[in-house]
Coordinates of C-alpha atoms in Angstrom, one line a residue:
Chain A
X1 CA 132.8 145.5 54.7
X2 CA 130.1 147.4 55.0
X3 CA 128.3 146.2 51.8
X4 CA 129.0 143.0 53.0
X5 CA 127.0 143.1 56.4
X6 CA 124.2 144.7 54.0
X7 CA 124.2 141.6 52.1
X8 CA 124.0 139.1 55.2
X9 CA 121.1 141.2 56.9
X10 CA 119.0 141.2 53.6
X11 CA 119.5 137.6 52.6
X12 CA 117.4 137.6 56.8
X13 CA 115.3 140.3 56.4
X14 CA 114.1 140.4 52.8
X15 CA 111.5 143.1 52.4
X16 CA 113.9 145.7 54.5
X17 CA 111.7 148.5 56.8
X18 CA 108.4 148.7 54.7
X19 CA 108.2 152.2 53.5
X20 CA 103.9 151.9 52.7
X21 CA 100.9 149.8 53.6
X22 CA 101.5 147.5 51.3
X23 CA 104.7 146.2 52.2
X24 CA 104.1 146.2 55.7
X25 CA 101.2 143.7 54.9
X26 CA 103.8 141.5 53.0
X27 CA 106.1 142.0 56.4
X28 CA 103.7 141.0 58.5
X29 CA 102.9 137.8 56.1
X30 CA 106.2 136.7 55.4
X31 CA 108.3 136.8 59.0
X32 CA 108.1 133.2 60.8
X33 CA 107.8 136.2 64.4
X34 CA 105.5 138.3 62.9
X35 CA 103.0 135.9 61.0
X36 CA 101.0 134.6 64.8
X37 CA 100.0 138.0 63.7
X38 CA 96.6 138.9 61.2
X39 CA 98.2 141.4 58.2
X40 CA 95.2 143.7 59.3
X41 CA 93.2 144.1 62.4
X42 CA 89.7 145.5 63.3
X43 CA 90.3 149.2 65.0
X44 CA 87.7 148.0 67.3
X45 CA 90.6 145.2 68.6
X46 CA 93.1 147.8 69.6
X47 CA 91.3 150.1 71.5
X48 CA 92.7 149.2 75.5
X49 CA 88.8 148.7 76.9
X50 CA 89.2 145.6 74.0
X51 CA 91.3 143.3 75.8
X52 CA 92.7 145.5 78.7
X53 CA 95.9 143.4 77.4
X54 CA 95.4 141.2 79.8
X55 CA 96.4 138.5 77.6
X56 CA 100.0 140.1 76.0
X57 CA 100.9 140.8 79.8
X58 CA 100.8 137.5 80.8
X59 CA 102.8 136.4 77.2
X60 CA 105.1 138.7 78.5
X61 CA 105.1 137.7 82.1
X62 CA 105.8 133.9 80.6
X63 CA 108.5 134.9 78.4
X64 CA 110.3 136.9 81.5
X65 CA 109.7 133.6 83.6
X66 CA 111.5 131.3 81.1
X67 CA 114.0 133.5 80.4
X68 CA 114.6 134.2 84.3
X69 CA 114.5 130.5 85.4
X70 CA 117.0 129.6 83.0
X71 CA 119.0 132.0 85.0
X72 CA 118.5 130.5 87.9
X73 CA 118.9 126.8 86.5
X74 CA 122.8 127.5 86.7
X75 CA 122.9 128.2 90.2
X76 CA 120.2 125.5 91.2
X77 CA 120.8 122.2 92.7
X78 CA 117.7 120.2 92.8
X79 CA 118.6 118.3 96.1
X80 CA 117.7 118.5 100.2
X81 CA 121.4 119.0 100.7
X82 CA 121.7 121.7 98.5
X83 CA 119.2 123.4 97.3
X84 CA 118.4 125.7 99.7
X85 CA 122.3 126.7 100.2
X86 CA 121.8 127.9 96.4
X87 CA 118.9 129.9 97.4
X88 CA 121.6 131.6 100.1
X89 CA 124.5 131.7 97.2
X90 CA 121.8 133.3 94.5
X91 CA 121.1 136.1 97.6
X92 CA 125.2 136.6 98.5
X93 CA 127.2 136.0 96.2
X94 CA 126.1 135.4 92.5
X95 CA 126.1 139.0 90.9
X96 CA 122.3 140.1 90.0
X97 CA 121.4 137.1 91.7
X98 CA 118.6 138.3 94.2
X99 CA 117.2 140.4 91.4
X100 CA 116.8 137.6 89.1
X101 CA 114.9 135.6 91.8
X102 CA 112.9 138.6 92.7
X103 CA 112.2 139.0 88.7
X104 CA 111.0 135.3 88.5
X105 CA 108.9 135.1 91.9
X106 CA 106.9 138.8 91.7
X107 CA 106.6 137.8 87.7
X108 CA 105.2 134.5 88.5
X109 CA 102.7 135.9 91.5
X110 CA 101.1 138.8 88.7
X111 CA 101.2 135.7 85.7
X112 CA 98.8 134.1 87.9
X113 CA 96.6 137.5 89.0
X114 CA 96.7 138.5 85.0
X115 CA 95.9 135.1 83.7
X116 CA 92.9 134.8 86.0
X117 CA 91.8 138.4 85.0
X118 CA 92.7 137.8 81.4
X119 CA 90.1 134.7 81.4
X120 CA 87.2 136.6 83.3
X121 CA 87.7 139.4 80.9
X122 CA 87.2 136.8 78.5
X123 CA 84.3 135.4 79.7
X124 CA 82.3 138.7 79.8
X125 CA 83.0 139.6 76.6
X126 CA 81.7 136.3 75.6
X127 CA 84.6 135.4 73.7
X128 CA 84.3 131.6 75.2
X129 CA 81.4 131.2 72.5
X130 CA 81.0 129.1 69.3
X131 CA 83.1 129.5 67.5
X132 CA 85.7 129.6 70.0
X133 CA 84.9 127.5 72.4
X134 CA 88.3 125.1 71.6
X135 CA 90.2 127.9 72.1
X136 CA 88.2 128.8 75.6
X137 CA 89.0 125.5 76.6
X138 CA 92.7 125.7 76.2
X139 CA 92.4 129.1 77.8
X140 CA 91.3 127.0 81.0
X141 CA 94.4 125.1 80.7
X142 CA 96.6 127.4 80.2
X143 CA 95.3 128.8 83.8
X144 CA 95.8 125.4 85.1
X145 CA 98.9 125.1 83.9
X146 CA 99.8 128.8 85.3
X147 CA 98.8 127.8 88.5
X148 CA 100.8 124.2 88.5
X149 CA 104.4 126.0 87.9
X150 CA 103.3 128.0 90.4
X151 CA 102.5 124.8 92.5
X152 CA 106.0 122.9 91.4
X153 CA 107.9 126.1 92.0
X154 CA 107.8 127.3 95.4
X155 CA 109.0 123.7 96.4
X156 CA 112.4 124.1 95.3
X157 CA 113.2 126.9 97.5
X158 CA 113.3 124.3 99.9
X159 CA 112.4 126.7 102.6
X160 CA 109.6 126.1 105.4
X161 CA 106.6 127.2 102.7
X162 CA 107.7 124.9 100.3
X163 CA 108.2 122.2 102.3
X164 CA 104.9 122.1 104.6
X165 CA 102.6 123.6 101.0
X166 CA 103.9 120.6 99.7
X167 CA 103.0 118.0 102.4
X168 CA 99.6 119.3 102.7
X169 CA 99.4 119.6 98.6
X170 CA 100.3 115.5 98.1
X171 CA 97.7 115.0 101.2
X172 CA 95.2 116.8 99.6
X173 CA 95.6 114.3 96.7
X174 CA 96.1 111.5 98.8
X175 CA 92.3 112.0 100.2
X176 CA 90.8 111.2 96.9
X177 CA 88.8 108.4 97.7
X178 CA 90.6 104.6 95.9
X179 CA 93.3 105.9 93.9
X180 CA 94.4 108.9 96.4
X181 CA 97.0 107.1 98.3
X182 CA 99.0 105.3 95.0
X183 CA 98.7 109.2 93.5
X184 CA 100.4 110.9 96.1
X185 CA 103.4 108.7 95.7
X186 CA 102.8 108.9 92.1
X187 CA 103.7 112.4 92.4
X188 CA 106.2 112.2 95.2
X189 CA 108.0 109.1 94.1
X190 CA 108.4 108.2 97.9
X191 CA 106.2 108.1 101.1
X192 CA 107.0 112.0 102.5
X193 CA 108.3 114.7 101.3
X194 CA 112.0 114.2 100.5
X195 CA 114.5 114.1 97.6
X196 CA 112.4 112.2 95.3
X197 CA 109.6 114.7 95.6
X198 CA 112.1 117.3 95.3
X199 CA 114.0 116.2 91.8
X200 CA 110.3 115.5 90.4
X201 CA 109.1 118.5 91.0
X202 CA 112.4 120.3 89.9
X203 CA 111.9 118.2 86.4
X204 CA 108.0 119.1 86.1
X205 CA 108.4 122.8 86.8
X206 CA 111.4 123.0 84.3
X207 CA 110.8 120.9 81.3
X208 CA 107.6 119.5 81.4
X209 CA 105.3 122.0 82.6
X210 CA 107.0 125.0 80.6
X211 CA 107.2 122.5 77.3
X212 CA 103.3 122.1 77.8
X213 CA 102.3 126.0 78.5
X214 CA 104.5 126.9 75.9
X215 CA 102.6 124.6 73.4
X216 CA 99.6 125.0 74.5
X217 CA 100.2 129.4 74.3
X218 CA 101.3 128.0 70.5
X219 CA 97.5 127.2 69.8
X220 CA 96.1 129.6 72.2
X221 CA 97.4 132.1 69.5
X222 CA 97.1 130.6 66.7
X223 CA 93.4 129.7 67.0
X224 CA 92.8 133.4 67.9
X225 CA 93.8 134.1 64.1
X226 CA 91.6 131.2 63.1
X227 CA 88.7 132.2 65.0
X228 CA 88.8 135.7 63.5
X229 CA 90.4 138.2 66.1
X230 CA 89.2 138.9 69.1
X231 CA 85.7 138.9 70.0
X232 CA 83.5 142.2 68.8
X233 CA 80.5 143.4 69.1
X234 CA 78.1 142.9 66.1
X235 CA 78.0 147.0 65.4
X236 CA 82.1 147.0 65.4
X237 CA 81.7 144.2 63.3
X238 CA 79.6 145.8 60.8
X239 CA 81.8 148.6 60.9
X240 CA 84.8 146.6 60.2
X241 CA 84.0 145.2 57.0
X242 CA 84.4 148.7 55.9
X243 CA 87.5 149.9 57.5
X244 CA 90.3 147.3 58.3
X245 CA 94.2 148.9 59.0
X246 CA 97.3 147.2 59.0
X247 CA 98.5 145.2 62.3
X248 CA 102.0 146.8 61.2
X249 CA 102.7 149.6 62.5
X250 CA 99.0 150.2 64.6
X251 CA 99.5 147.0 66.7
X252 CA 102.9 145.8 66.2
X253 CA 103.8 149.2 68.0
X254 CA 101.3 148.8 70.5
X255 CA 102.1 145.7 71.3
X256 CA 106.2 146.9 71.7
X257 CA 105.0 149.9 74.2
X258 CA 103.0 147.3 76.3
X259 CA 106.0 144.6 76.4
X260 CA 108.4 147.4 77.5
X261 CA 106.1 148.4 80.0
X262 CA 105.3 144.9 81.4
X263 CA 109.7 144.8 81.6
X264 CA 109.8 148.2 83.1
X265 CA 107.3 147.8 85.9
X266 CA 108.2 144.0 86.8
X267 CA 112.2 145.2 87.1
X268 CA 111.1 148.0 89.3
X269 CA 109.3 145.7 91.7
X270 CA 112.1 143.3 91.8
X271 CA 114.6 146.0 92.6
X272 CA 112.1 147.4 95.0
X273 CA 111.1 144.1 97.1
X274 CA 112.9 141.2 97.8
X275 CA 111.3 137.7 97.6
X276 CA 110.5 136.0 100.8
X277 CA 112.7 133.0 101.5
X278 CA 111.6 131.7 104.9
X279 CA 114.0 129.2 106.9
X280 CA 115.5 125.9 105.8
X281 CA 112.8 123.3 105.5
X282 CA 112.4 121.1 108.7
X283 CA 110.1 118.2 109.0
X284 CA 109.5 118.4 112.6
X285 CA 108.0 121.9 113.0
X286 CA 105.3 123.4 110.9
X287 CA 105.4 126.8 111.0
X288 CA 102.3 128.8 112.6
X289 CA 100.6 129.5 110.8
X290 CA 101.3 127.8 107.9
X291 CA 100.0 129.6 104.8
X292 CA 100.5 128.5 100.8
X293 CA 101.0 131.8 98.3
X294 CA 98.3 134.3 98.3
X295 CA 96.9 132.4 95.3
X296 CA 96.1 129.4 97.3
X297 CA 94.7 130.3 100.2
X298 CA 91.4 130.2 99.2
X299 CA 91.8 126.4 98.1
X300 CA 93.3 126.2 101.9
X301 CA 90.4 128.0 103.3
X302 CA 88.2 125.1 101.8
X303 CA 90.5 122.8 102.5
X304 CA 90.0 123.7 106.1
X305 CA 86.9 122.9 106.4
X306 CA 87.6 119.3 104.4
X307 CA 90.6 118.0 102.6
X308 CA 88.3 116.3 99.8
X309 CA 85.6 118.2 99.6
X310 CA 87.1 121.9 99.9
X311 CA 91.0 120.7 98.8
X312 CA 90.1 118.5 95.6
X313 CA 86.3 118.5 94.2
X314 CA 85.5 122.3 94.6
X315 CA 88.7 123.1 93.1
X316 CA 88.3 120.4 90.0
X317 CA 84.7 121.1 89.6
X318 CA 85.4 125.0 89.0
X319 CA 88.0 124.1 86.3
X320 CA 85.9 121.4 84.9
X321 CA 82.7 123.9 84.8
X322 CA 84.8 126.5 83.4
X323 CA 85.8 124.5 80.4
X324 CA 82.2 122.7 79.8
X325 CA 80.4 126.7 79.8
X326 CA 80.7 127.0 75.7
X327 CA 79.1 124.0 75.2
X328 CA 76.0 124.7 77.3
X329 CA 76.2 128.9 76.8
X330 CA 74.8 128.9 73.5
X331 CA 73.3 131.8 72.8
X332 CA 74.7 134.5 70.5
X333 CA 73.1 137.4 71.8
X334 CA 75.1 139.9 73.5
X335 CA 78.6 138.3 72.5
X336 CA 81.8 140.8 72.1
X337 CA 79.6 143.0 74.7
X338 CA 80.8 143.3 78.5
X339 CA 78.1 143.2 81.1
X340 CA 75.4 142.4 78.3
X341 CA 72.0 142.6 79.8
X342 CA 71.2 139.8 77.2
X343 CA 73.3 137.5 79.1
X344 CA 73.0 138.9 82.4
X345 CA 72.4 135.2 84.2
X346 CA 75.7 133.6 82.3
X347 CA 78.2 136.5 83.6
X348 CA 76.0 136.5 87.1
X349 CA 77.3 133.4 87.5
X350 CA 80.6 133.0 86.8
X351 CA 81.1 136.2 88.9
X352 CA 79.5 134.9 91.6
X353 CA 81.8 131.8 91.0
X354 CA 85.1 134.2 91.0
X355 CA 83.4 136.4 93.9
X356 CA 83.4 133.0 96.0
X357 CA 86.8 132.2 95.3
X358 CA 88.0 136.1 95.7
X359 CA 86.0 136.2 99.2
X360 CA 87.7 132.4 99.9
X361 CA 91.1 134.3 99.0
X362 CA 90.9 137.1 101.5
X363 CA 89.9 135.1 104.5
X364 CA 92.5 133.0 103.5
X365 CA 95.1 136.0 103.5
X366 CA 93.7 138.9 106.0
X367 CA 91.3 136.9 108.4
X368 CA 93.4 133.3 109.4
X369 CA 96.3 134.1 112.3
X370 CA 98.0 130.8 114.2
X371 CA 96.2 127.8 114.5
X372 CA 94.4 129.0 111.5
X373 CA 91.8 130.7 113.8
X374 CA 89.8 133.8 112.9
X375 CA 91.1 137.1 113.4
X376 CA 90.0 140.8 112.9
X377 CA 92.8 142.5 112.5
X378 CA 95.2 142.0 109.5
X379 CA 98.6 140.5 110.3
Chain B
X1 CA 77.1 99.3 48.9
X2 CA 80.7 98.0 50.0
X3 CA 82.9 96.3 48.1
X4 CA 84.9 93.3 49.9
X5 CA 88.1 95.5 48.9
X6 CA 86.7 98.4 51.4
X7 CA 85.2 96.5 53.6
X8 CA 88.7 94.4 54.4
X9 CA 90.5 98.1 53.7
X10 CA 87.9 99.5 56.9
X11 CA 88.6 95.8 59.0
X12 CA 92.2 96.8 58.7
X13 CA 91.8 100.4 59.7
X14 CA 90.0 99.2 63.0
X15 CA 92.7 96.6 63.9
X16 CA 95.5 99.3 63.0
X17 CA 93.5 101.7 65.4
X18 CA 93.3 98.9 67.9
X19 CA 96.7 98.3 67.8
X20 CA 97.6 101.8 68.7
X21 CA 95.4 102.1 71.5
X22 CA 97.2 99.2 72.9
X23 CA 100.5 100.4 72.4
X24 CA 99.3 103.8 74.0
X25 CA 97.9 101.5 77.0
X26 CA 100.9 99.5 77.7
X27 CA 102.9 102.7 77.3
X28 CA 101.0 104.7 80.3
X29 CA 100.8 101.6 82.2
X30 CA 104.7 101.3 81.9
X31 CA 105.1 104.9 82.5
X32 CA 103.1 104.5 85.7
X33 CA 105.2 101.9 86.8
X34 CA 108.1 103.3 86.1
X35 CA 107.2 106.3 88.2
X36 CA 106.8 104.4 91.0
X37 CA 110.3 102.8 91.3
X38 CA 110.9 101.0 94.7
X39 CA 113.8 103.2 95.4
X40 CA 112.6 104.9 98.8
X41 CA 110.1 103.1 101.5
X42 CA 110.2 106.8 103.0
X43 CA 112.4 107.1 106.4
X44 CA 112.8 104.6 109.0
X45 CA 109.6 103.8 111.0
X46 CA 111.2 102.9 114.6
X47 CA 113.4 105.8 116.0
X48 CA 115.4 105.8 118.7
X49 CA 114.7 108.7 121.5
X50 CA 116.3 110.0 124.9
X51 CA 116.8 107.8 127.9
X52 CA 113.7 108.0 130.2
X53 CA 115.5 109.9 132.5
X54 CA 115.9 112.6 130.0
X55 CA 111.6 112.9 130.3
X56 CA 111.0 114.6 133.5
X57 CA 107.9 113.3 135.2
X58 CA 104.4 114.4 134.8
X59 CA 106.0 116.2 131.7
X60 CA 105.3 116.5 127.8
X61 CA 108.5 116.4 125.4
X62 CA 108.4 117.1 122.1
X63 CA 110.8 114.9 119.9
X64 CA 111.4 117.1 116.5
X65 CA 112.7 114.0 114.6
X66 CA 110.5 111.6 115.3
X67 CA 107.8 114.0 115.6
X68 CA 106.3 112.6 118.7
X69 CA 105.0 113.9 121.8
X70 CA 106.7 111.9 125.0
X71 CA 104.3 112.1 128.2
X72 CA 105.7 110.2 131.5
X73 CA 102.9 110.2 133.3
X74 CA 102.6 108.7 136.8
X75 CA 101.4 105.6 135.1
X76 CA 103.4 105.1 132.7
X77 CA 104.8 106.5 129.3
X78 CA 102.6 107.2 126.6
X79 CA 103.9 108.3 123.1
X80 CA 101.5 110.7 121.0
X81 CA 102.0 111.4 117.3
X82 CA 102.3 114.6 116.4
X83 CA 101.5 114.3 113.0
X84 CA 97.9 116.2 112.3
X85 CA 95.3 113.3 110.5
X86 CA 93.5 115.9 108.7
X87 CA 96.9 117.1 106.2
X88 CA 99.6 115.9 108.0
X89 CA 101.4 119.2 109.3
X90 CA 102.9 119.1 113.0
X91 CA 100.8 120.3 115.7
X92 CA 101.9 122.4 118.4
X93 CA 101.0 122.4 121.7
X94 CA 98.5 124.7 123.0
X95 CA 96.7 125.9 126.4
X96 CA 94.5 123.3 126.2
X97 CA 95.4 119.9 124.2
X98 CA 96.9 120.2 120.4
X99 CA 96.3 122.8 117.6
X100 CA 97.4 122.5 114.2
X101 CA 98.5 125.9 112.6
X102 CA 98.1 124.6 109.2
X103 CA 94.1 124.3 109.4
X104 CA 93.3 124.6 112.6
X105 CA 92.5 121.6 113.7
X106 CA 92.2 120.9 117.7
X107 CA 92.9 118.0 120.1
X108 CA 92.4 117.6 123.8
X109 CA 95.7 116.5 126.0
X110 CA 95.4 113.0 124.8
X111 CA 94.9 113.2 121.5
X112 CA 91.4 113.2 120.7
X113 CA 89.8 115.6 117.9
X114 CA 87.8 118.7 119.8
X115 CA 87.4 120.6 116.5
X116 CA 88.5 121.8 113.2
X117 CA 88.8 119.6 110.2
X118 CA 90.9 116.5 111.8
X119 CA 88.8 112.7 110.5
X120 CA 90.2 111.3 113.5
X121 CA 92.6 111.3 117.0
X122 CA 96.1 111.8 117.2
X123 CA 97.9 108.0 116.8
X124 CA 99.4 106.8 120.1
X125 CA 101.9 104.9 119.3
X126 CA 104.1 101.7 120.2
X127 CA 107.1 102.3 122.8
X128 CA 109.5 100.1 124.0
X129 CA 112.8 100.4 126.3
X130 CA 116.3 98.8 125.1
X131 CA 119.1 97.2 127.4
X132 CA 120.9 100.5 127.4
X133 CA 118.0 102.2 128.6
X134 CA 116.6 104.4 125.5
X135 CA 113.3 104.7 124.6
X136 CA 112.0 103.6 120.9
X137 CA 109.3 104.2 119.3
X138 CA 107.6 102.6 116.3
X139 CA 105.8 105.5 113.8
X140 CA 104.0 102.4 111.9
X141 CA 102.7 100.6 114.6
X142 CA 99.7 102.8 116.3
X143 CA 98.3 101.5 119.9
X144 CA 95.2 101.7 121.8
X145 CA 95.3 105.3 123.6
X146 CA 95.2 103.4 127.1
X147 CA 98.4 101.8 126.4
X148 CA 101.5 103.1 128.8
X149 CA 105.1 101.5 129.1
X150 CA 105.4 100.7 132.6
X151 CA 108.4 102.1 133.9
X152 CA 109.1 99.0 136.2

């Protein structure tokens, strides 16, 4: 019997546990899991300062998030009637169920925070720069994306946030000037908020979107290998050619201790604080205030000072500028460095960019009590 | 120097390319249509509200489901909408006039923008009285903010 297991686990597992450096080279090459992987790695790439792992987090966080919202799929009825009595049967009576919503909203809220860190880390490293600008570009997406099951998410709740975030979300759409009004019913099939809304944004934020984020994490990673690793410095670079070790066991293992990390902290927060659910959506009253997720109040800070300008084209224009910077940052000089005085004006700016949006943020959060009014002291 | 063979063999190419981008076309302009099915015209424009005794004079009523503001003034009664023109959340009423808690737009008692972000008043809207005495109003069909139904 026991020979027999033997047999079926090597006919998986071929090599079995590599016993020297030059079977866990052949490991790392020949598992369909392991190969996203480079069979060696520049030490300069695994020190923490190198990616603050920023990136593997939010992997992580994305993996937790499909694997929790499946959960929650079996409970979930995408329908005005309904859905918001699940939200009530996940919190009283399904077993575990609380904590698996918890798990899924806090891990959402810090796969925004880290994906948004991840790409500024990016970006004063230099690693947007020929030759990875493709890969920048579909680093700008993946944010997008991030942000837009974010956006598709908190509707089905169907509490008071999701249903007055929404309304002001399809009206921020519909004040594109032309096509605005045909969009907005585009993306809530009907006139107002309502069933139709409900079921398209309950298909978007669970096949679509994840199908897309997944894919698009597919050649996020895979164009990392192609590109040549991470972005270095020229010195560590130099260095390199001399002195490459194997990704198995040196980041492999790193990688493991971060993932279990990422699970540890994420389950303690869900057993420690309970996701918000606020009452059952009502069309006639709008809470006061009425405030999106932390993540877009900034974009309803602008927005209250106009639904185009501050609600549409500053929020398009930033992604659009952040995915056109490779093509007009040229420059070598000071790439794989953070903070390089050689590029000094290209970080100054996009900080100042994220500094706006920060600042936009806080106001949003901190200084904005009823009637959306200015107030000094934090709610 | 191209042969006819790769000249017809590049013609060929371009109408197979052609032909694809056609196909792609008519496929997102189907798409878009078939997002856009006329299943729902979105609720019911005319409601039907309390009997005008239910107003009290001089009063202003909030009606949740229609989301209208009723006013019986001595001249009449005027219905205000209370849906905010800037994003479309409901305002409240305030002190003074309207506020909207979503981004803090303001309106005077009768509806017209004081501040905030609003592009334009708060829609009066049409009113009419049935034979059993209940008010109705008509969310699609704005009015001129003198407009009052005469209680006569």
């Amino acid at each position: 019997m026991r020979a027999l297991l033997r047999r079926v686990f090597d006919s998986f597992w071929r090599l079995g546990w590599p016993k020297d450096e030059r079977a866990a080279l052949k490991a790392v090459l020949a598992s369909l899991f392991l190969h996203i992987h480079p069979p060696k790695v520049r030490p300069a790439s695994l020190k923490f300062t190198a990616t603050l792992t920023l990136g593997l987090v939010s992997a992580v966080l994305l993996g937790a998030l499909t694997l929790t919202g499946l959960y929650l799929m079996f409970y979930y009825s995408p329908h005005p009637t309904a859905a918001y009595r699940s939200m009530k049967d996940l919190a009283f009576v399904v077993p575990f169920g609380t904590v698996t919503r918890n798990l899924h909203r806090w891990g959402a809220h810090a796969m925004v925070f880290l994906v948004t860190l991840h790409m500024l880390r990016v970006y004063l490293a230099g690693g947007h720069r020929a030759p990875r600008e493709a890969n920048w570009v579909a680093g700008v997406g993946l944010w997008v994306l991030t942000l837009a099951l974010s956006f598709t998410g908190y509707l089905l709740p169907w509490d008071q946030l999701a249903f007055w975030a929404v309304t002001v979300g399809a009206n921020m759409v519909a004040s594109i000037p032309f096509a605005g009004a045909h969009l907005r019913e585009l993306l809530l099939g009907d006139t107002a908020v309502g069933e139709f809304a409900l079921l398209r944004f309950y298909v978007l934020h669970c096949v679509v979107l994840p199908v897309a984020i997944l894919g698009l994490l597919g050649f996020h990673l895979f164009r990392v290998r192609k590109d040549g690793g991470l972005v270095v410095s020229e010195q560590a670079q130099a260095k390199s050619r001399e002195r490459l070790i194997p990704a198995w066991p040196h980041l492999l293992y790193r990688e493991a201790v971060v993932t279990l990390l990422t699970v540890v902290v994420l389950m303690a927060a869900s057993l420690w604080l309970d996701a918000p659910l606020e009452p059952e959506a009502d069309p006639g009253r709008t809470p006061d205030p009425a405030k999106a997720p932390w993540y877009f109040l900034g974009v309803q800070e602008l927005a209250h000072y106009s639904a185009f300008w501050g609600g549409v084209f500053i929020p398009a224009a930033v992604v659009l500028g952040f995915a056109a910077l490779p093509y007009f940052d040229r420059d070598t000089a000071g790439t794989g460095v953070y903070f390089a005085p050689e590029r000094r004006r290209a970080w100054a700016l996009f900080l100042g960019v994220m500094l706006f949006l920060g600042v936009e943020t806080l106001i949003g959060t901190f200084l904005r009590g009823p009637g959306w009014a200015l107030q000094w002291s934090p709610p | 120097m191209s042969t006819p063979d790769l000249e017809r063999r590049s013609t060929l190419f371009r109408l197979g390319v052609g032909s694809l981008a056609l196909v792609l076309g008519e496929a997102a302009w189907a798409t878009a249509r078939f997002a856009r099915a006329p299943l729902s015209y979105g609720p019911p424009l005319e409601r039907r509200l309390g009997r005008l005794s239910d107003y009290p004079p001089g009063a202003l009523t909030y009606e949740d489901g229609a989301r209208v503001f009723v006013r019986r003034g001595p001249d009449g009664v005027q219905a205000i909408s209370a849906v905010c023109t800037h994003l479309g959340c409901t305002v409240r009423r305030a002190a003074q006039g309207f506020v909207c808690p979503c981004h803090g737009s303001r309106y005077d008692d009768a509806g017209r923008v004081v501040g905030g972000p609003a592009p334009s008043d708060l829609a009066h809207l049409s009113l009419k009285l049935d034979a059993a005495g209940h008010l109705h109003v008509d969310l699609g069909q704005p009015v001129d903010p003198g407009t009052r139904l005469s209680e006569g």
